mmCIF file of C-alpha atoms in Angstrom:
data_model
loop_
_atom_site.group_PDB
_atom_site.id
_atom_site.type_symbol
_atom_site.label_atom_id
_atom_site.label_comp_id
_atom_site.label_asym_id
_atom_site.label_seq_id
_atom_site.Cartn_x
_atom_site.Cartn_y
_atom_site.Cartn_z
ATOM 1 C CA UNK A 488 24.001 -31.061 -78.384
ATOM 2 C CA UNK A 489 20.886 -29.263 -77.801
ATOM 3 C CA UNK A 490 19.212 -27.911 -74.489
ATOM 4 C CA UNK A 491 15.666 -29.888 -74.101
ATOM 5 C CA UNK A 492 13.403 -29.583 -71.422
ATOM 6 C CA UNK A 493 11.921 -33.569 -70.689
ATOM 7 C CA UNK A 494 9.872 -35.207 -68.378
ATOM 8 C CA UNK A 495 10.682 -38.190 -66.934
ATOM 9 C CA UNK A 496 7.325 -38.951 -64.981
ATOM 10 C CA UNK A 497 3.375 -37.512 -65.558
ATOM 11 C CA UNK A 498 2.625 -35.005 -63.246
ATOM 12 C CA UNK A 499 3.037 -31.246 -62.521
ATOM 13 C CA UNK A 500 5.675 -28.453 -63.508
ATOM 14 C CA UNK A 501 8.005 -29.919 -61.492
ATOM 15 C CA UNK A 502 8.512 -32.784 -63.428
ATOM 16 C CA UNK A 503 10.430 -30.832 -66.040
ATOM 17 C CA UNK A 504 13.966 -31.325 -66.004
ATOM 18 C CA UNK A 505 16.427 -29.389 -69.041
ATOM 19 C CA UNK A 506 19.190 -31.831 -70.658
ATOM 20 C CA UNK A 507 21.491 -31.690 -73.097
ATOM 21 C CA UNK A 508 20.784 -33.845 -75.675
ATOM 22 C CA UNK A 509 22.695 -35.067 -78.919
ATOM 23 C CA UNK A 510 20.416 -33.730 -81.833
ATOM 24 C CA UNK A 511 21.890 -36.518 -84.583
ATOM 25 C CA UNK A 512 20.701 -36.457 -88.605
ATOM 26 C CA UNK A 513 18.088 -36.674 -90.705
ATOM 27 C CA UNK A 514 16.630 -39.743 -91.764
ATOM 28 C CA UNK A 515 14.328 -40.621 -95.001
ATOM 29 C CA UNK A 516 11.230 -38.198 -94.870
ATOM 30 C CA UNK A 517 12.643 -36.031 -91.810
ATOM 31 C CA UNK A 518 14.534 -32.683 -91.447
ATOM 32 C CA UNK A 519 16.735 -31.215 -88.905
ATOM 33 C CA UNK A 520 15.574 -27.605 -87.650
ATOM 34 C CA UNK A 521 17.534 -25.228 -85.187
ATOM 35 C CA UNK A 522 14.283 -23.474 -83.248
ATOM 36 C CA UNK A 523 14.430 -19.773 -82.690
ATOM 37 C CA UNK A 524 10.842 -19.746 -81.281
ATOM 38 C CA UNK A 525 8.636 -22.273 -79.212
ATOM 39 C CA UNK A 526 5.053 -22.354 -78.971
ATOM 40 C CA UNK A 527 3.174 -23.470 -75.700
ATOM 41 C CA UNK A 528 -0.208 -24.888 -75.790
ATOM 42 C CA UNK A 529 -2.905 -26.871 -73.206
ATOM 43 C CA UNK A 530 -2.310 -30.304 -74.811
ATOM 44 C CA UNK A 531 1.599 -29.739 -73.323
ATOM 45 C CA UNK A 532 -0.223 -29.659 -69.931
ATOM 46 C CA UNK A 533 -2.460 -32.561 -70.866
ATOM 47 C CA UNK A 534 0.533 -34.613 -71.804
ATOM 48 C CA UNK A 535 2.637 -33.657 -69.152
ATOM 49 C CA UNK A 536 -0.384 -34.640 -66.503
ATOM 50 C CA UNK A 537 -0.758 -37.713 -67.841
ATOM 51 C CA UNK A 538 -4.189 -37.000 -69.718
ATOM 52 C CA UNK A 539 -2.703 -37.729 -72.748
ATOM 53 C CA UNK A 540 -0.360 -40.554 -71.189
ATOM 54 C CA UNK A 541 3.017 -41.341 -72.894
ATOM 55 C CA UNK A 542 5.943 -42.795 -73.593
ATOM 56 C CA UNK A 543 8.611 -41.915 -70.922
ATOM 57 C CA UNK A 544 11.171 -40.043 -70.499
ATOM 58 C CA UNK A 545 10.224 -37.350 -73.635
ATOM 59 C CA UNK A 546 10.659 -33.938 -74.658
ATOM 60 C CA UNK A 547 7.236 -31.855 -74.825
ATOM 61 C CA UNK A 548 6.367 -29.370 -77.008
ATOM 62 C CA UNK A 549 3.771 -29.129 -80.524
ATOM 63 C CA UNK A 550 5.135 -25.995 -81.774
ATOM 64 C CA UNK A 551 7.750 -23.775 -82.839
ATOM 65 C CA UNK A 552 9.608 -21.930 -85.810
ATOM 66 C CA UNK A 553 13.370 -22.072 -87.084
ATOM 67 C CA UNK A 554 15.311 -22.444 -89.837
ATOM 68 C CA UNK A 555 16.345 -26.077 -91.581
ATOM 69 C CA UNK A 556 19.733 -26.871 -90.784
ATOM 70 C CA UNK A 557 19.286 -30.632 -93.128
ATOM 71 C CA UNK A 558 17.101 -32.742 -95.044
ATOM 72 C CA UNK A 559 16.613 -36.264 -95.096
ATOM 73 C CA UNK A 560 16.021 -38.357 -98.481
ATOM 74 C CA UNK A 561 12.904 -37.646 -99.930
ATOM 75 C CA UNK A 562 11.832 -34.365 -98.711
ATOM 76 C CA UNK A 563 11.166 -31.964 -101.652
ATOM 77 C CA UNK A 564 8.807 -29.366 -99.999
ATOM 78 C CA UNK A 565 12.234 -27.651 -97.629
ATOM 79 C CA UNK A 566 15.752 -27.280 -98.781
ATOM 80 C CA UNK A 567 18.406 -25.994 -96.177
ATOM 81 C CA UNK A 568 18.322 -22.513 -95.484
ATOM 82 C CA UNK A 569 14.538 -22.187 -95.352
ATOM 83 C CA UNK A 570 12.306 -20.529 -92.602
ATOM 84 C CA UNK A 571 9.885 -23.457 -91.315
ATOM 85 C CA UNK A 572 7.469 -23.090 -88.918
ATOM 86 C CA UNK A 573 4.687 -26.644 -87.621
ATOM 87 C CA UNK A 574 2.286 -28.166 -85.390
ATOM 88 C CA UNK A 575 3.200 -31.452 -85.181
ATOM 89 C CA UNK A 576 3.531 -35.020 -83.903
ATOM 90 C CA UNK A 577 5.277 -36.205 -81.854
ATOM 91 C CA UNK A 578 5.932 -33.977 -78.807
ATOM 92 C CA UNK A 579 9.785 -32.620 -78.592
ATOM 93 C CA UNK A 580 9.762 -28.756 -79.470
ATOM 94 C CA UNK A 581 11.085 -27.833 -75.891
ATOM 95 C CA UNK A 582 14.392 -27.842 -77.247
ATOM 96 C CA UNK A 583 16.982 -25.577 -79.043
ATOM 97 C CA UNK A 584 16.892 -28.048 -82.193
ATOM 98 C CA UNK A 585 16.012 -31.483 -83.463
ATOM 99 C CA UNK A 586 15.163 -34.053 -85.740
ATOM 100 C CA UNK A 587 11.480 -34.641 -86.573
ATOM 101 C CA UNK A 588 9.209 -35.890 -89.829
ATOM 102 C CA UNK A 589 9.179 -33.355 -92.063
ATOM 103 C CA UNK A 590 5.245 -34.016 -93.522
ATOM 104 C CA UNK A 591 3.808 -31.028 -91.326
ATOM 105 C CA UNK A 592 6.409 -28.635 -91.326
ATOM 106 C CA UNK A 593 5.723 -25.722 -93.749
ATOM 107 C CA UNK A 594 7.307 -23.276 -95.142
ATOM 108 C CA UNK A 595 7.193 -19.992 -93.642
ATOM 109 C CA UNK A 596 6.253 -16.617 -95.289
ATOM 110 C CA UNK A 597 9.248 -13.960 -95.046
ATOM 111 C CA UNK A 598 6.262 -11.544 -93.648
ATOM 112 C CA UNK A 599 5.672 -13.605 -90.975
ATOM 113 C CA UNK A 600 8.227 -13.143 -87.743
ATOM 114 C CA UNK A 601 9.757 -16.764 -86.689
ATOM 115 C CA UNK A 602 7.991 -15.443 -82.478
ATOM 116 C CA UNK A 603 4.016 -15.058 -84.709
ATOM 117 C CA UNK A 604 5.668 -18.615 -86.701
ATOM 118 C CA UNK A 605 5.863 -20.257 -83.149
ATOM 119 C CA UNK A 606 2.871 -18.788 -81.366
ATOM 120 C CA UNK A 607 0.263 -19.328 -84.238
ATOM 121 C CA UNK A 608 0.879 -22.647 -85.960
ATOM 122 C CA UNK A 609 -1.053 -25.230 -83.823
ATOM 123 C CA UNK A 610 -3.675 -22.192 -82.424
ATOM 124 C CA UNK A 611 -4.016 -21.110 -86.090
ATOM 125 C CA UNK A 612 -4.521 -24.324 -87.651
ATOM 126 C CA UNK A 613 -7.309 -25.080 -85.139
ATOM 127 C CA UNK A 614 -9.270 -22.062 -85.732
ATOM 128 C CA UNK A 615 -9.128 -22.956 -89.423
ATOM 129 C CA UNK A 616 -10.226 -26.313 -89.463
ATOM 130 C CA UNK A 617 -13.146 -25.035 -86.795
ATOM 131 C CA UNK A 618 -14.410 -22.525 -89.089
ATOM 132 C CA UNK A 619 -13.434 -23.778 -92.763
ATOM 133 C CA UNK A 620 -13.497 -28.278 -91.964
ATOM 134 C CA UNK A 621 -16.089 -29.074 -89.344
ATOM 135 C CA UNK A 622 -19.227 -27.729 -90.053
ATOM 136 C CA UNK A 623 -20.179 -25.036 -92.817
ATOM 137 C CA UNK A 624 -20.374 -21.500 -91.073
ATOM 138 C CA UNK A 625 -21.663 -18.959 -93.231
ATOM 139 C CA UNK A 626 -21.396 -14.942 -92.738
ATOM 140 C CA UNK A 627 -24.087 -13.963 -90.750
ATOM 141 C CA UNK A 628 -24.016 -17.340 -88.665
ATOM 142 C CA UNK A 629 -23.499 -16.958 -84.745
ATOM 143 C CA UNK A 630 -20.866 -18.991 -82.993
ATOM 144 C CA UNK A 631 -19.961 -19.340 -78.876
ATOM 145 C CA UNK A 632 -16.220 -19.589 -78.295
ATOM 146 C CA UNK A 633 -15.178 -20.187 -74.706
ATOM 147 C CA UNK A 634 -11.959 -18.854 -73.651
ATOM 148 C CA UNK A 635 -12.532 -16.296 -76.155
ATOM 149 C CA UNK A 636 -9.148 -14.263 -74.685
ATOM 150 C CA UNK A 637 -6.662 -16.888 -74.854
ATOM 151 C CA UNK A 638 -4.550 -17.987 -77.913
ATOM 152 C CA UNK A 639 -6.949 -19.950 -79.852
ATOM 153 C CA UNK A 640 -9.988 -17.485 -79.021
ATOM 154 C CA UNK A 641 -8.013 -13.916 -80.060
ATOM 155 C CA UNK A 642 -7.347 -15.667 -83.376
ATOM 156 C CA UNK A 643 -11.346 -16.977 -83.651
ATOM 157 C CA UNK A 644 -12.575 -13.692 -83.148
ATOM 158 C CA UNK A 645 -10.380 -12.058 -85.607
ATOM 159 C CA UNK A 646 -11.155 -15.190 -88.173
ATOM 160 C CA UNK A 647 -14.751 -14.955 -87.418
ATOM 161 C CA UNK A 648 -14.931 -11.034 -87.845
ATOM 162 C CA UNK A 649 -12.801 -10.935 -90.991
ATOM 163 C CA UNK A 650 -15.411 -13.646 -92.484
ATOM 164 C CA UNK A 651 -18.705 -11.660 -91.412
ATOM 165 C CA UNK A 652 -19.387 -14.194 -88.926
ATOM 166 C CA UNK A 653 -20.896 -13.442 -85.294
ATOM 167 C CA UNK A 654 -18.842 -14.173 -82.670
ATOM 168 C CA UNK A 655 -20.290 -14.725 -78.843
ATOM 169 C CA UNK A 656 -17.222 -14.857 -76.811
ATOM 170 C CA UNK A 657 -17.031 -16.425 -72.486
ATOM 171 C CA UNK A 658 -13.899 -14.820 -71.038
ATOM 172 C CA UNK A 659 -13.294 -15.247 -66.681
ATOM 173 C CA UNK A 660 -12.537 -10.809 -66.022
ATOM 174 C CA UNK A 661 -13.533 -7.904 -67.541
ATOM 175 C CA UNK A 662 -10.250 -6.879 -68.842
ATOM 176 C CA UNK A 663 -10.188 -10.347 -70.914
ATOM 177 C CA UNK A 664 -13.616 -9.686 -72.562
ATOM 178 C CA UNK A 665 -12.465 -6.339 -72.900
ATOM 179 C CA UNK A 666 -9.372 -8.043 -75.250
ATOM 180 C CA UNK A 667 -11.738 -10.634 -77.014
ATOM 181 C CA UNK A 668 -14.146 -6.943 -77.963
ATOM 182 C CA UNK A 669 -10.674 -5.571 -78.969
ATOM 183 C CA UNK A 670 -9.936 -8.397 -81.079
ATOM 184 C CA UNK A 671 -13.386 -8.919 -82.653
ATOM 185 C CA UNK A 672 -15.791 -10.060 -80.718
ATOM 186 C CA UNK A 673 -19.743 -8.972 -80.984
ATOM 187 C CA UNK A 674 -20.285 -9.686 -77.572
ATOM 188 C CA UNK A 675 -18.195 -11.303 -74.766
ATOM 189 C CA UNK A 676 -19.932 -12.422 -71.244
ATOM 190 C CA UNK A 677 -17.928 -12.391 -68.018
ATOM 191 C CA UNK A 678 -18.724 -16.415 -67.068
ATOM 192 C CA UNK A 679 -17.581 -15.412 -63.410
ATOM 193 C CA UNK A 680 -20.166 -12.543 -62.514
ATOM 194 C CA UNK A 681 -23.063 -13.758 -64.372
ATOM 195 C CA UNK A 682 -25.367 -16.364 -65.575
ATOM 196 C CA UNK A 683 -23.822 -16.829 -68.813
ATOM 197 C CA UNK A 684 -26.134 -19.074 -70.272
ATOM 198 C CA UNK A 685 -29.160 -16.673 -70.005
ATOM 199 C CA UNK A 686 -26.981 -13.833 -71.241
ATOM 200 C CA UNK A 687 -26.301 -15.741 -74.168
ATOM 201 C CA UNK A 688 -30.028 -16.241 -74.329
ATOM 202 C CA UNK A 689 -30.365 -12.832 -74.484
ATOM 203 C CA UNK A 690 -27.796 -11.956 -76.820
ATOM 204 C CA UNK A 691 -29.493 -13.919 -79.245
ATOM 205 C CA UNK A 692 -33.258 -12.807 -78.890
ATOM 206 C CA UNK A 693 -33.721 -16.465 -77.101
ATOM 207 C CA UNK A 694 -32.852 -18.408 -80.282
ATOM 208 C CA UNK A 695 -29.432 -19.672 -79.193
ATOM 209 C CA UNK A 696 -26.484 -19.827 -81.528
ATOM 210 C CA UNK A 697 -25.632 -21.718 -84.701
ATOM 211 C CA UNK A 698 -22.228 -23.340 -83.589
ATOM 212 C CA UNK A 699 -20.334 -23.786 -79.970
ATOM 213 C CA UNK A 700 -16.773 -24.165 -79.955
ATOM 214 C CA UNK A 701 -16.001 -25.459 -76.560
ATOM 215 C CA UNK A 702 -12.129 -26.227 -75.372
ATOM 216 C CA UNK A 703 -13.066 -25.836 -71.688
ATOM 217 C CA UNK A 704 -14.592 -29.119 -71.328
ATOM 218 C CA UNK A 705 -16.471 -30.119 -68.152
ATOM 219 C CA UNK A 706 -17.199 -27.031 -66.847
ATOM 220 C CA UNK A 707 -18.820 -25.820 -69.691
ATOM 221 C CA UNK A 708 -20.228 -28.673 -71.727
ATOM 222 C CA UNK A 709 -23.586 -28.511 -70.375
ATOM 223 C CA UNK A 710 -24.101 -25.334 -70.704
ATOM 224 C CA UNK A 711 -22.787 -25.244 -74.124
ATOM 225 C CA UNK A 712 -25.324 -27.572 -75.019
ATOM 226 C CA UNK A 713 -28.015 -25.506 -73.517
ATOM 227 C CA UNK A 714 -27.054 -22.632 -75.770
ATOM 228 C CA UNK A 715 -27.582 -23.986 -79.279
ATOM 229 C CA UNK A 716 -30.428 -23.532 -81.168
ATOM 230 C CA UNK A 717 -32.352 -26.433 -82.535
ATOM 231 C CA UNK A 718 -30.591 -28.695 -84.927
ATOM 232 C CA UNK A 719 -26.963 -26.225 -83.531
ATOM 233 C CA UNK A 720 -23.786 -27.692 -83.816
ATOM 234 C CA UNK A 721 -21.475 -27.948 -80.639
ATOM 235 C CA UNK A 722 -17.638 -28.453 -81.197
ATOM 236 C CA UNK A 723 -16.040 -29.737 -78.169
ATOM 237 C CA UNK A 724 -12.297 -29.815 -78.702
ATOM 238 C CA UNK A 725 -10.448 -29.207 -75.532
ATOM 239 C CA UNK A 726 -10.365 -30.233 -71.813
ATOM 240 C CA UNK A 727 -9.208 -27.048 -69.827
ATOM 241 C CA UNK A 728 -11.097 -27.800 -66.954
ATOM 242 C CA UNK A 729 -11.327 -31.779 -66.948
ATOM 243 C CA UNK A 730 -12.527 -34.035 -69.401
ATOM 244 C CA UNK A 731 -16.401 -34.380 -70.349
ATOM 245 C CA UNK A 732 -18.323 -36.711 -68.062
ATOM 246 C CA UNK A 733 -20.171 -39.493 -69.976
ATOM 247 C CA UNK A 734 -23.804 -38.416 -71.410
ATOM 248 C CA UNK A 735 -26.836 -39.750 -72.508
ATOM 249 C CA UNK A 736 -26.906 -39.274 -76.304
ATOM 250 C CA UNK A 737 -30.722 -39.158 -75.852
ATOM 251 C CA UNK A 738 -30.095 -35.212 -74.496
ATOM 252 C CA UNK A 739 -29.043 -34.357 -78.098
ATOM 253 C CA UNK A 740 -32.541 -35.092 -79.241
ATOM 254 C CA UNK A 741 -34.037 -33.850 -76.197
ATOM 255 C CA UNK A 742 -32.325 -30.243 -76.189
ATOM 256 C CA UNK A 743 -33.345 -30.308 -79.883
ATOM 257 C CA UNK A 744 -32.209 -32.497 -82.315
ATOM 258 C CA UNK A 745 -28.226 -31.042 -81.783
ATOM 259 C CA UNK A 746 -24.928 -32.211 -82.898
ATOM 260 C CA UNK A 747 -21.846 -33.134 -81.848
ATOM 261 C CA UNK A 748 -18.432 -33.723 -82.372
ATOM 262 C CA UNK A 749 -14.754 -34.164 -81.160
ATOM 263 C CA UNK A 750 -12.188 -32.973 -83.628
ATOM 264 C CA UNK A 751 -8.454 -32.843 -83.220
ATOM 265 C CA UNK A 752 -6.177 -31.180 -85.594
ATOM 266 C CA UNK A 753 -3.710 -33.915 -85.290
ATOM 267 C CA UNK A 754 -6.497 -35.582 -87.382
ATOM 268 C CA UNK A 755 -7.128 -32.666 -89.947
ATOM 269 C CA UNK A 756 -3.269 -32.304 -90.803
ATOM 270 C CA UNK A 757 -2.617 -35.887 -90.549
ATOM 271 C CA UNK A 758 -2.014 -35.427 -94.733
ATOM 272 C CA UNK A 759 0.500 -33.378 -96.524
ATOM 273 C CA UNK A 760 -0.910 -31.667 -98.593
ATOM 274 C CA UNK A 761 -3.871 -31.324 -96.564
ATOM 275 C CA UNK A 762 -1.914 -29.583 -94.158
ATOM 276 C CA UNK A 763 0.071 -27.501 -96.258
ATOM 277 C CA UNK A 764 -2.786 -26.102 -98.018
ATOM 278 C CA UNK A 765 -4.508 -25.499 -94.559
ATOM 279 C CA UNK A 766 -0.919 -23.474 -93.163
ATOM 280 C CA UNK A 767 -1.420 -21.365 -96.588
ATOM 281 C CA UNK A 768 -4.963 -20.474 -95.929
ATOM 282 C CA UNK A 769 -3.908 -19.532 -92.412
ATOM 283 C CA UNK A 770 -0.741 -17.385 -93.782
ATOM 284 C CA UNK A 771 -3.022 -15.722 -95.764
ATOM 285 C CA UNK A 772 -5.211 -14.254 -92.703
ATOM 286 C CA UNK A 773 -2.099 -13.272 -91.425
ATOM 287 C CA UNK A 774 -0.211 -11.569 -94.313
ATOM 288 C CA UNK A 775 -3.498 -9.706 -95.162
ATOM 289 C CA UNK A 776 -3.852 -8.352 -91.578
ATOM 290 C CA UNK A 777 -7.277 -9.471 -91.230
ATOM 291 C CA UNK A 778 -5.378 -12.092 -88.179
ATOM 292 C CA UNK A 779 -2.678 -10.483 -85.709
ATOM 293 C CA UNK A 780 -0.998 -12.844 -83.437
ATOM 294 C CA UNK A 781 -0.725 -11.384 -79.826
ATOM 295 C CA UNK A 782 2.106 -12.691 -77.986
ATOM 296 C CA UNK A 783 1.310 -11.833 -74.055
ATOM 297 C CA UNK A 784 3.973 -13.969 -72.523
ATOM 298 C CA UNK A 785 7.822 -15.081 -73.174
ATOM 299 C CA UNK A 786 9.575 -17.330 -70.627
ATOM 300 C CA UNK A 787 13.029 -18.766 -72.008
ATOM 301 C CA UNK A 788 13.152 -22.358 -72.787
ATOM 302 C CA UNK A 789 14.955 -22.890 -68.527
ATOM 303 C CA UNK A 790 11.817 -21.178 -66.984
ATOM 304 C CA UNK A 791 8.984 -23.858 -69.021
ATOM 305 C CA UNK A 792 7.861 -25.156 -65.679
ATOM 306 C CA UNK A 793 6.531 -21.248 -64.642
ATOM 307 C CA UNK A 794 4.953 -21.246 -68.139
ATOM 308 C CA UNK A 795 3.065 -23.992 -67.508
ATOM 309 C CA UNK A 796 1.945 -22.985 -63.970
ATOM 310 C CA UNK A 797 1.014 -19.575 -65.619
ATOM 311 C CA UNK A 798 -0.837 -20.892 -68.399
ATOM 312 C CA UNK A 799 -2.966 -23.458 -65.964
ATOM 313 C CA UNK A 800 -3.712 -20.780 -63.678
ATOM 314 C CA UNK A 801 -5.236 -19.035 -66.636
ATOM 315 C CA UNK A 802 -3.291 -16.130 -65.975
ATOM 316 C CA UNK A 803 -2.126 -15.672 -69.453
ATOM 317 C CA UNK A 804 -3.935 -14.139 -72.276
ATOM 318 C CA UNK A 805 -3.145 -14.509 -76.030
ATOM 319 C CA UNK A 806 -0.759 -16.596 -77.029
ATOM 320 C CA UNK A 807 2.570 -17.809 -74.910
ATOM 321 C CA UNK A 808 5.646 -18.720 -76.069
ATOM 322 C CA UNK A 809 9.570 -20.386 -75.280
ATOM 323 C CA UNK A 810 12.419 -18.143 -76.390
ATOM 324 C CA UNK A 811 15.571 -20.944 -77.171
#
């Protein structure tokens, strides 16, 4: 039996409920893995609202590191024994262990601590398909990332500084543009206190930036827009504050001939190897130091509902994690 936190109807925190549930064996192409870290992310919340409706009752949860207690027929990449670590479908790594496809869970590097395992697989493997799979980014490019001093955005600016790449970060106090500087940022603009769209202006001697990476969403979309240069590239691939309203494609060409798109990694690690070799490029940045996960909260596995009020509030910073 293993402690799970579920939900049993879309809403807010206090839909969570923790269970015991029977864990059961590996089929063909799965593993079993006992969790010794949990990773918490904004698609939880979306899928726990109801943005991202689904089946209920179900366990939440993209994220998390352990060890591999089994392994069904067919698996060759894990044996029993092994540190794993994954971002991964379907939701259920609220729990203390379970049985899940094994396709996207990697293998993870002794040098890597199972807590950095948990809190930087699905953050991690976003900021590498945003800066290595999108769009080409080039050092000496200049890039906008919103929420530059959350979980995602610490990693981007240490990604984008380690690759000679100039990132603009938005950050809501002082103290969090403060971390994003800290972390690697060029230049990070306090969206509360001033117009940040003209100071991005600024920053950029009125020529706008190459690339926006945008996981706010509504709040920020126009804006984002409004900061590229001509021909820019705007990455929208997150809904913090609401989805984006419908738009007139006509404004890409009249804001000057921009781009668009609307990733999601589930889509980028969809294949094996594809994700494998994207979880070693990612391992790398870590190992070599150029990438240090920052773990800013821990709430055990009981307490998820006050994680989830925490991390909606935006009163976290870095990355946030379950201990189990």
């Amino acid at each position: 039996m293993a402690k799970t936190a579920i939900i049993e109807a879309h809403g807010g925190p206090e839909q969570f409920k923790i269970i015991d549930r029977e864990v059961g064996a590996p089929g063909p192409g799965e593993i079993r893995i006992r969790h010794k870290a949990v990773g918490l992310n904004f698609i939880d919340c979306y899928q726990r609202s109801g943005l991202y409706p689904m089946t209920l009752p179900h366990a939440l949860g993209m994220e998390a590191s352990g060890v591999i207690e089994a392994v069904g027929e067919g698996v060759t990449h894990l044996k029993v024994g092994d540190r794993a670590a994954y971002a991964a479908q379907p939701p259920g790594a609220y729990t203390e262990e379970r049985v899940m496809p094994a396709a996207q869970v990697c293998p993870l590097p002794d040098a890597i601590s199972f807590e950095d395992g948990a809190a930087m697989m699905l953050k991690g493997l976003t900021v590498q398909y945003l800066f290595r799979r999108t769009t080409p980014i080039a050092a000496g490019d200049t890039v906008l990332f919103h929420a530059a001093a959350g979980g995602v955005g610490l990693i981007a600016c240490q990604w984008a500084k380690s690759d000679g790449i100039r990132l603009i970060g938005t950050a809501g106090t002082e103290a969090k543009c403060q971390l994003a500087l800290d972390h690697g940022a060029d230049a990070c603009i306090n969206y509360r206190d001033e117009d940040w769209v003209a100071r991005l202006r600024d920053l950029t001697d009125g020529k706008g930036v190459d690339v926006v990476m945008d996981a706010v969403g509504a709040d920020t979309f126009e804006g984002s827009l409004d900061s590229l240069r001509p021909l820019g590239f705007m990455i929208s691939f997150g809904n913090a504050s609401g989805p984006v309203p419908p738009f007139a494609v006509a404004t890409l060409g009249a804001k000057g001939s921009l781009k668009i798109t609307r990733p999601t990694l589930f889509t980028h690690i969809a294949d094996h190897e594809t994700c494998q070799q994207m979880a070693r490029d990612l391992f790398e940045k870590v190992t070599a130091g150029d990438v240090k996960i920052r773990i800013d909260q821990r709430f055990p596995l009981e307490d998820v509902a006050e994680a989830h009020r925490a991390l909606e509030a935006r009163k976290t910073t870095g990355s946030t994690i379950l201990t189990v």
